[in-house]
PDB file of C-alpha atoms in Angstrom:
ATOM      1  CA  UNK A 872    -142.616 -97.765  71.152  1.00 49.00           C
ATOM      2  CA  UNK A 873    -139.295 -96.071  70.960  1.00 50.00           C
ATOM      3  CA  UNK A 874    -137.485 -98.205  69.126  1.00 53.00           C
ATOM      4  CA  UNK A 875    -140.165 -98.471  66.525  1.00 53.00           C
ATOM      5  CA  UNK A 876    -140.947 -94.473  66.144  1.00 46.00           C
ATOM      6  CA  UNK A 877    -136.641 -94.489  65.591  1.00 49.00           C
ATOM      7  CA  UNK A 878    -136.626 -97.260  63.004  1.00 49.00           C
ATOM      8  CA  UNK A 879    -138.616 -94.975  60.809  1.00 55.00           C
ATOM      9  CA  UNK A 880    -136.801 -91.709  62.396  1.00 53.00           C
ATOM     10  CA  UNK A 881    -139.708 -90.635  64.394  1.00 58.00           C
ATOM     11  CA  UNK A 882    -138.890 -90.502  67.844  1.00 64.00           C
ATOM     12  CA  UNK A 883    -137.931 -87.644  69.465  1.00 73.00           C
ATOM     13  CA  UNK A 884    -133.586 -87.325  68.970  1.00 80.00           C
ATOM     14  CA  UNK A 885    -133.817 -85.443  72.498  1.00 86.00           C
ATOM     15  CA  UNK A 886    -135.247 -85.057  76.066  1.00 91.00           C
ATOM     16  CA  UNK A 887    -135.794 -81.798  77.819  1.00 92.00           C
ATOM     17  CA  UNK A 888    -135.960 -81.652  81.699  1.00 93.00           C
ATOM     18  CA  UNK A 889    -136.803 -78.662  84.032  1.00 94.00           C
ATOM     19  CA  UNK A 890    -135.227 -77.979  87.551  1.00 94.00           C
ATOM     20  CA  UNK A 891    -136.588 -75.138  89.731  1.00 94.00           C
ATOM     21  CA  UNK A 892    -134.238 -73.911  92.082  1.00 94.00           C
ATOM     22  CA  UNK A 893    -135.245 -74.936  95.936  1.00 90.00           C
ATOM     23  CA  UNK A 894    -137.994 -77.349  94.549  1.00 88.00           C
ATOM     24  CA  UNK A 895    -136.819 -79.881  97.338  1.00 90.00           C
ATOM     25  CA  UNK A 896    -137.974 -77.012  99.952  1.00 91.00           C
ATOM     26  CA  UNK A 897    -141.106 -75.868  98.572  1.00 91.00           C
ATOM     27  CA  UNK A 898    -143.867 -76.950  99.608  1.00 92.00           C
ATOM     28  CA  UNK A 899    -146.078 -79.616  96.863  1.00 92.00           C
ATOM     29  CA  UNK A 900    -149.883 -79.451  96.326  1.00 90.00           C
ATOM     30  CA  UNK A 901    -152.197 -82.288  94.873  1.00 88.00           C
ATOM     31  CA  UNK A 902    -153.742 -81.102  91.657  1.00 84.00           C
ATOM     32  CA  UNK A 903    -156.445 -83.671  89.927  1.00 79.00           C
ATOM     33  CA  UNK A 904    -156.663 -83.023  86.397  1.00 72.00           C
ATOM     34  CA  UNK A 905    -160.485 -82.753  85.222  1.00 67.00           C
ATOM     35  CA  UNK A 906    -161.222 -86.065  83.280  1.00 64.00           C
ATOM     36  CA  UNK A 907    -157.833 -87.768  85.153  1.00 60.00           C
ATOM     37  CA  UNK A 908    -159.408 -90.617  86.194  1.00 64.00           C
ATOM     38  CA  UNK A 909    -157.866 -90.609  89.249  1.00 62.00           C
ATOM     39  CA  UNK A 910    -154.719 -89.608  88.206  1.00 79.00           C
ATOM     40  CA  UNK A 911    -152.521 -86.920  90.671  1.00 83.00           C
ATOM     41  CA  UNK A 912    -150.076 -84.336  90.164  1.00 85.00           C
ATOM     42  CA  UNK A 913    -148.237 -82.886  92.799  1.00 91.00           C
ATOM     43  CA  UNK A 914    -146.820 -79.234  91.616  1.00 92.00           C
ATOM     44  CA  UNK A 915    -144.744 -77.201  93.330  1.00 93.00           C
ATOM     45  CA  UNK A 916    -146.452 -74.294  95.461  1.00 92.00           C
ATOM     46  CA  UNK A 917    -145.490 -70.711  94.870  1.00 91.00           C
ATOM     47  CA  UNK A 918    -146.631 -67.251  96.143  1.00 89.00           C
ATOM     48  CA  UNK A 919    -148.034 -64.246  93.768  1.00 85.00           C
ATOM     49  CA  UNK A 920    -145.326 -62.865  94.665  1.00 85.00           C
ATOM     50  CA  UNK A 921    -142.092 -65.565  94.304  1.00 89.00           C
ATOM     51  CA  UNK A 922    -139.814 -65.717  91.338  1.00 91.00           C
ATOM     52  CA  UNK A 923    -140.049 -68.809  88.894  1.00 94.00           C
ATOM     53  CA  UNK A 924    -136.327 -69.786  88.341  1.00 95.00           C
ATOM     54  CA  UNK A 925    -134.339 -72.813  87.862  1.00 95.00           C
ATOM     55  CA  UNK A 926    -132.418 -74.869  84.885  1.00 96.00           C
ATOM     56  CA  UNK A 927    -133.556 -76.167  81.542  1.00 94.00           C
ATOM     57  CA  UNK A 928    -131.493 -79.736  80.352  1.00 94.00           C
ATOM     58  CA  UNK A 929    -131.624 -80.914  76.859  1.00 92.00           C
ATOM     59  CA  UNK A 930    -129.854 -83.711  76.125  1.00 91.00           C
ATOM     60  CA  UNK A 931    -129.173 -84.982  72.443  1.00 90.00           C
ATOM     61  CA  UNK A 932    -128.642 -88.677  72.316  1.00 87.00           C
ATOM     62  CA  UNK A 933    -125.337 -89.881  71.987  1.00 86.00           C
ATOM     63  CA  UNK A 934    -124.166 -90.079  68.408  1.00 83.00           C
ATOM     64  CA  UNK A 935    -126.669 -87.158  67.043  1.00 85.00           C
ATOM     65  CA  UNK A 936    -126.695 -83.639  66.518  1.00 86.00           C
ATOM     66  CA  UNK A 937    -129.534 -81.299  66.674  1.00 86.00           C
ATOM     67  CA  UNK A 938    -130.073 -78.676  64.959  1.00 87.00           C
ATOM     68  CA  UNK A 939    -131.867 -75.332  66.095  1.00 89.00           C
ATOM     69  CA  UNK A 940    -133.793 -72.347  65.161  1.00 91.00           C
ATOM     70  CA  UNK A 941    -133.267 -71.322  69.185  1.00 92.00           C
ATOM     71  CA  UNK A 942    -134.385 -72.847  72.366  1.00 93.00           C
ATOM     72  CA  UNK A 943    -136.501 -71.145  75.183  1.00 95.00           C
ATOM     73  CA  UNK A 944    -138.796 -70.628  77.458  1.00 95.00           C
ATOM     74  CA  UNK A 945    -141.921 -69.280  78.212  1.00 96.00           C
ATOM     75  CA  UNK A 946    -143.919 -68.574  81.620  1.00 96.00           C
ATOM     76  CA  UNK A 947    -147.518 -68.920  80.827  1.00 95.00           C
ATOM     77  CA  UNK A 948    -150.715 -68.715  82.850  1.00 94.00           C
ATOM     78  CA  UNK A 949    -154.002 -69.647  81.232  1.00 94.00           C
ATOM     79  CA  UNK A 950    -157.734 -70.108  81.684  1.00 92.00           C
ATOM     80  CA  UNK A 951    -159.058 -73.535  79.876  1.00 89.00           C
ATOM     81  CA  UNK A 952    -162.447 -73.998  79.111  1.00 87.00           C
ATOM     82  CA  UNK A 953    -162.340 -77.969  79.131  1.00 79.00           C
ATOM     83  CA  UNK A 954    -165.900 -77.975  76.831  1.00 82.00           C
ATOM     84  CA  UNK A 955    -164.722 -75.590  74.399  1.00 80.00           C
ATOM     85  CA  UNK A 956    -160.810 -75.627  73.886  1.00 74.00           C
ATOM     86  CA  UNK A 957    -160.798 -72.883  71.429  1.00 79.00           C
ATOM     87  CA  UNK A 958    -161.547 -70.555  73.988  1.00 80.00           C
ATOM     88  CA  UNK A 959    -158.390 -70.702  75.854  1.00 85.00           C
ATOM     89  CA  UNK A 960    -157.600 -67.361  77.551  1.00 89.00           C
ATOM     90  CA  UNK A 961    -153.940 -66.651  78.370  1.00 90.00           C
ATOM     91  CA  UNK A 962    -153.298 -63.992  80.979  1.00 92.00           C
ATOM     92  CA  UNK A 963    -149.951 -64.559  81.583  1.00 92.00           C
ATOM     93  CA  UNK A 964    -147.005 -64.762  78.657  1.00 92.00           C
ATOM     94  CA  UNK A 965    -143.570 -63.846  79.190  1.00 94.00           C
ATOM     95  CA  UNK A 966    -140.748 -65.627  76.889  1.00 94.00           C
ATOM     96  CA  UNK A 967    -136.976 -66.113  77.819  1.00 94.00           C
ATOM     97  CA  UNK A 968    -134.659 -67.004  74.718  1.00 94.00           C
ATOM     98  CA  UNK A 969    -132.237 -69.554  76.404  1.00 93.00           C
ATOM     99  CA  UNK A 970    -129.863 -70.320  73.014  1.00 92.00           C
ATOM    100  CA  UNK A 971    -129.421 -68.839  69.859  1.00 92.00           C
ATOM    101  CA  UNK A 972    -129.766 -70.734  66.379  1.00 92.00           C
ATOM    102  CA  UNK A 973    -127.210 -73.793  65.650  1.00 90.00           C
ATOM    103  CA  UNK A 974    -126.718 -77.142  66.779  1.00 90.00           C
ATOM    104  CA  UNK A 975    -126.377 -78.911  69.866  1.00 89.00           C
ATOM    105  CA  UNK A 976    -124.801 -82.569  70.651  1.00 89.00           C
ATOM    106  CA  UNK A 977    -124.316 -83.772  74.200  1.00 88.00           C
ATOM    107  CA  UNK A 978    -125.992 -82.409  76.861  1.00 91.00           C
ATOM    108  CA  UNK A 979    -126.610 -78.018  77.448  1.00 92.00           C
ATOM    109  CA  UNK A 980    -127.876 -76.773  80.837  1.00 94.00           C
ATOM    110  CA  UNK A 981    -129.618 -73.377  80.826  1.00 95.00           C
ATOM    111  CA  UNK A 982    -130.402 -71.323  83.531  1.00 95.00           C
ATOM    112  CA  UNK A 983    -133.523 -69.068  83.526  1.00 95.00           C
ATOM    113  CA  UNK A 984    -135.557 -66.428  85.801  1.00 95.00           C
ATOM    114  CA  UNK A 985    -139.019 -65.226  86.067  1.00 94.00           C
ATOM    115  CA  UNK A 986    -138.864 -63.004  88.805  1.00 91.00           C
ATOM    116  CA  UNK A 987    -141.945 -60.190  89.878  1.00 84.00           C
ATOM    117  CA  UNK A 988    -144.102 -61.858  87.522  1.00 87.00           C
ATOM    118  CA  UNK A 989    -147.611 -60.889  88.389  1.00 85.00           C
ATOM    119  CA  UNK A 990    -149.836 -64.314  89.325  1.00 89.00           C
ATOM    120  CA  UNK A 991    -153.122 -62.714  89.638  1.00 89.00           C
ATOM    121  CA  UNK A 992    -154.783 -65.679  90.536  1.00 91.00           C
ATOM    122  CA  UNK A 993    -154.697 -68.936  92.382  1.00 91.00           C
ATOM    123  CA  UNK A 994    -154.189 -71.969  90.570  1.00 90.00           C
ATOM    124  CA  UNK A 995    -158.030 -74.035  89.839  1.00 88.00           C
ATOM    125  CA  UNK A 996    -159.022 -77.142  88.499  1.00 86.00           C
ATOM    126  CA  UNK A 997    -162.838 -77.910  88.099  1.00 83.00           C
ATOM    127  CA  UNK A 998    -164.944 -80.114  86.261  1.00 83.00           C
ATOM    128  CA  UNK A 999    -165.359 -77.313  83.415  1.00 86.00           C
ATOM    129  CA  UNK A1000    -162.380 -75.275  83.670  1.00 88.00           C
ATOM    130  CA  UNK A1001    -159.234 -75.114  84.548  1.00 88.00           C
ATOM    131  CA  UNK A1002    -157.034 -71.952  85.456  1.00 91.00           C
ATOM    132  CA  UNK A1003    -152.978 -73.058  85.667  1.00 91.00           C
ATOM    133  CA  UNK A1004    -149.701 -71.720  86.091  1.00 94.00           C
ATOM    134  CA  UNK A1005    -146.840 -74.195  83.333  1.00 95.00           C
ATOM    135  CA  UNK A1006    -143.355 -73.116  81.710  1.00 95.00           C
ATOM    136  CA  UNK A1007    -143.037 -74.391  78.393  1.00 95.00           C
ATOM    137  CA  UNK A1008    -139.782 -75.127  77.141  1.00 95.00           C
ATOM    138  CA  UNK A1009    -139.537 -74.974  73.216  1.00 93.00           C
ATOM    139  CA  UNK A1010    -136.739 -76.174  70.483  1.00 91.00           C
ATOM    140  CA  UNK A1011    -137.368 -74.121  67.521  1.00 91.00           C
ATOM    141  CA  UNK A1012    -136.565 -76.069  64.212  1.00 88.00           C
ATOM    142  CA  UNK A1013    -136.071 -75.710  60.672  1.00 85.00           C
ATOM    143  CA  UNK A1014    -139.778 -75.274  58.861  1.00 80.00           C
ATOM    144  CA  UNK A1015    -139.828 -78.825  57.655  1.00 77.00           C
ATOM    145  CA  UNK A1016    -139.215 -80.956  61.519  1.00 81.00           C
ATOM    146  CA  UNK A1017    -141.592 -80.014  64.179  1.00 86.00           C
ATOM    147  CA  UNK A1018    -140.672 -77.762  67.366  1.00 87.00           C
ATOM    148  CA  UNK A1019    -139.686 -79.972  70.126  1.00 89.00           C
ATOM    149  CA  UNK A1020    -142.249 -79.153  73.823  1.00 91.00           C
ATOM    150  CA  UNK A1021    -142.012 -79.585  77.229  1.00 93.00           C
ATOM    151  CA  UNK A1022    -144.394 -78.172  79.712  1.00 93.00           C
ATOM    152  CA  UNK A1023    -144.322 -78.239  83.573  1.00 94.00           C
ATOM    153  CA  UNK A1024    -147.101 -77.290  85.603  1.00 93.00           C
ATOM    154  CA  UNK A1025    -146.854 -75.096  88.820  1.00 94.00           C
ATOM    155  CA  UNK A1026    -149.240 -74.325  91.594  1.00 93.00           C
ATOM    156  CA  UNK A1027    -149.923 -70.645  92.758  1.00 93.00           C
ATOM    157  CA  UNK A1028    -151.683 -69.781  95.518  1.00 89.00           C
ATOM    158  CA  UNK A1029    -152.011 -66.038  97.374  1.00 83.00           C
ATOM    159  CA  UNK A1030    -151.870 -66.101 100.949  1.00 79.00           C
ATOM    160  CA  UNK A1031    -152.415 -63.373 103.460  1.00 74.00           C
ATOM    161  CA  UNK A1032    -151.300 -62.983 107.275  1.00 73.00           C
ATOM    162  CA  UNK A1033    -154.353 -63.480 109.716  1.00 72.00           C
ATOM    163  CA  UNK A1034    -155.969 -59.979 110.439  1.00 71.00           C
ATOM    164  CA  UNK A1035    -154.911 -58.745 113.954  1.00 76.00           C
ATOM    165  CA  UNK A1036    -158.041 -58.244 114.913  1.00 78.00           C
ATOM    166  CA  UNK A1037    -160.511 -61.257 114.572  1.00 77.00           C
ATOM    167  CA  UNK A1038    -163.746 -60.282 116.506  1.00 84.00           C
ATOM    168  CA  UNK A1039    -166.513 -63.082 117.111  1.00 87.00           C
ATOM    169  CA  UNK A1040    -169.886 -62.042 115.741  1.00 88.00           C
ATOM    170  CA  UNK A1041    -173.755 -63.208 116.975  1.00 88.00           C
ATOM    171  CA  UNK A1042    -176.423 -64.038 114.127  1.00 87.00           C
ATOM    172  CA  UNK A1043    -179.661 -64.103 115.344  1.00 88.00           C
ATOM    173  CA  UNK A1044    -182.278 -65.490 112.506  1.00 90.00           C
ATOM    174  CA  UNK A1045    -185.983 -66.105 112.696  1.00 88.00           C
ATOM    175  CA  UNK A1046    -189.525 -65.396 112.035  1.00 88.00           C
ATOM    176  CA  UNK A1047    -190.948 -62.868 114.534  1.00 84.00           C
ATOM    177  CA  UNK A1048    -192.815 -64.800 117.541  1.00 83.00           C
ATOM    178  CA  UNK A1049    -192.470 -68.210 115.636  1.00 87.00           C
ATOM    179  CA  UNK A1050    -188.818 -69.316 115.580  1.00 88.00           C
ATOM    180  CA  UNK A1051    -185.834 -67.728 116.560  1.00 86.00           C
ATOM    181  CA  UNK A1052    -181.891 -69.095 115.996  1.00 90.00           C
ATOM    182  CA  UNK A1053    -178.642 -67.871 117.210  1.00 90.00           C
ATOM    183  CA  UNK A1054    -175.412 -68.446 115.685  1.00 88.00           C
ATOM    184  CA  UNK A1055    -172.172 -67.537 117.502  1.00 88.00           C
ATOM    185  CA  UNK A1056    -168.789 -67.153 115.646  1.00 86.00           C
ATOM    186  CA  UNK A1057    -165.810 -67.691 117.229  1.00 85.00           C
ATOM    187  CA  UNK A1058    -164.607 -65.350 114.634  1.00 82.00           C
ATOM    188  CA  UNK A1059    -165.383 -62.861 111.962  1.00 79.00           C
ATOM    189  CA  UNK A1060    -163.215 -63.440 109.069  1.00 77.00           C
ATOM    190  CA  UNK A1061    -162.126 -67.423 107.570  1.00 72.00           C
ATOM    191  CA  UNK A1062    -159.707 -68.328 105.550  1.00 66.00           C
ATOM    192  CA  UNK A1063    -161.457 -70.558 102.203  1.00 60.00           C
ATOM    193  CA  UNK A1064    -158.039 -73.368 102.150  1.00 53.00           C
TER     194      UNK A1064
END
């Protein structure tokens, strides 16, 4: 398909990659996509409270040169509303600009940080919405070629330290005379994971 979108110079001159820094030591969720069809992601899991950080590759394919209104990045965390996509609610936007305006050949590394960047909420995916945590990378280009994407989705998830104290609790339930029912907790307070 690539060879036929560049006979007609179509396809996309470059390919952007992403990198997070100590991805290989971070724990990795399995997200299903709503209407996946059994399709899997597994994202990289990170605290409300980590920093997002890591290195952006583009590489221009050999023989071409690119040119740029700017290239960066953007940490974004949105609600989706898979029936009604116009509805899209982003809670989260913060941009980095990783080059300025020009041209690039070869291959460009840049490095980028997100750090205290509030994630209010853990990451969700349901069969009507969908609440997630990507970085978008974006090559700006002249007004007449289109801006080049790449996104890259992240899990977030808030954790909390078990409470010292963890009673067990008794639930007694019934009609008066008729039926009565006793529940015993081993504890008071469960964690929903």
């Amino acid at each position: 398909m690539d060879a036929a979108l560049s006979l007609f110079g179509l396809a996309q001159p470059c390919q952007i990659s992403i990198a997070l820094d100590g991805a290989q030591n971070r724990p990795y969720v399995k997200v299903v996509p709503p209407n996946a069809k059994g399709e899997e992601k597994q994202l990289p899991l990170y605290g409300h409270r980590d920093s997002v950080s890591g290195k952006v590759t583009v590489s221009v394919k050999e023989g071409k040169a690119l040119q740029t209104l700017g290239v960066r990045i953007e940490f974004v965390g949105t609600i989706e509303l898979l029936y009604d996509r116009d509805q899209n609610q982003e809670f989260v936007s913060l941009i980095r600009e990783l080059d300025e305006p020009g041209v690039i050949t070869g291959t460009k590394q840049y490095a980028f940080a997100f750090s205290d960047v509030e994630k209010t909420f853990d990451t969700y995916s349901g069969l009507n919405v969908q609440l997630r945590y990507f970085l978008r990378v974006t090559i700006q280009r002249p007004h007449t070629s289109p801006d080049f994407k790449k996104e890259f989705d992240i899990a977030v998830q808030h954790t909390q330290p078990e409470p010292e104290i963890n009673n067990s609790i008794r639930m007694e339930v019934g009609i008066e005379d008729v039926l009565h029912i006793e529940f015993d907790y081993d504890r008071s307070k469960y964690h929903t994971a």
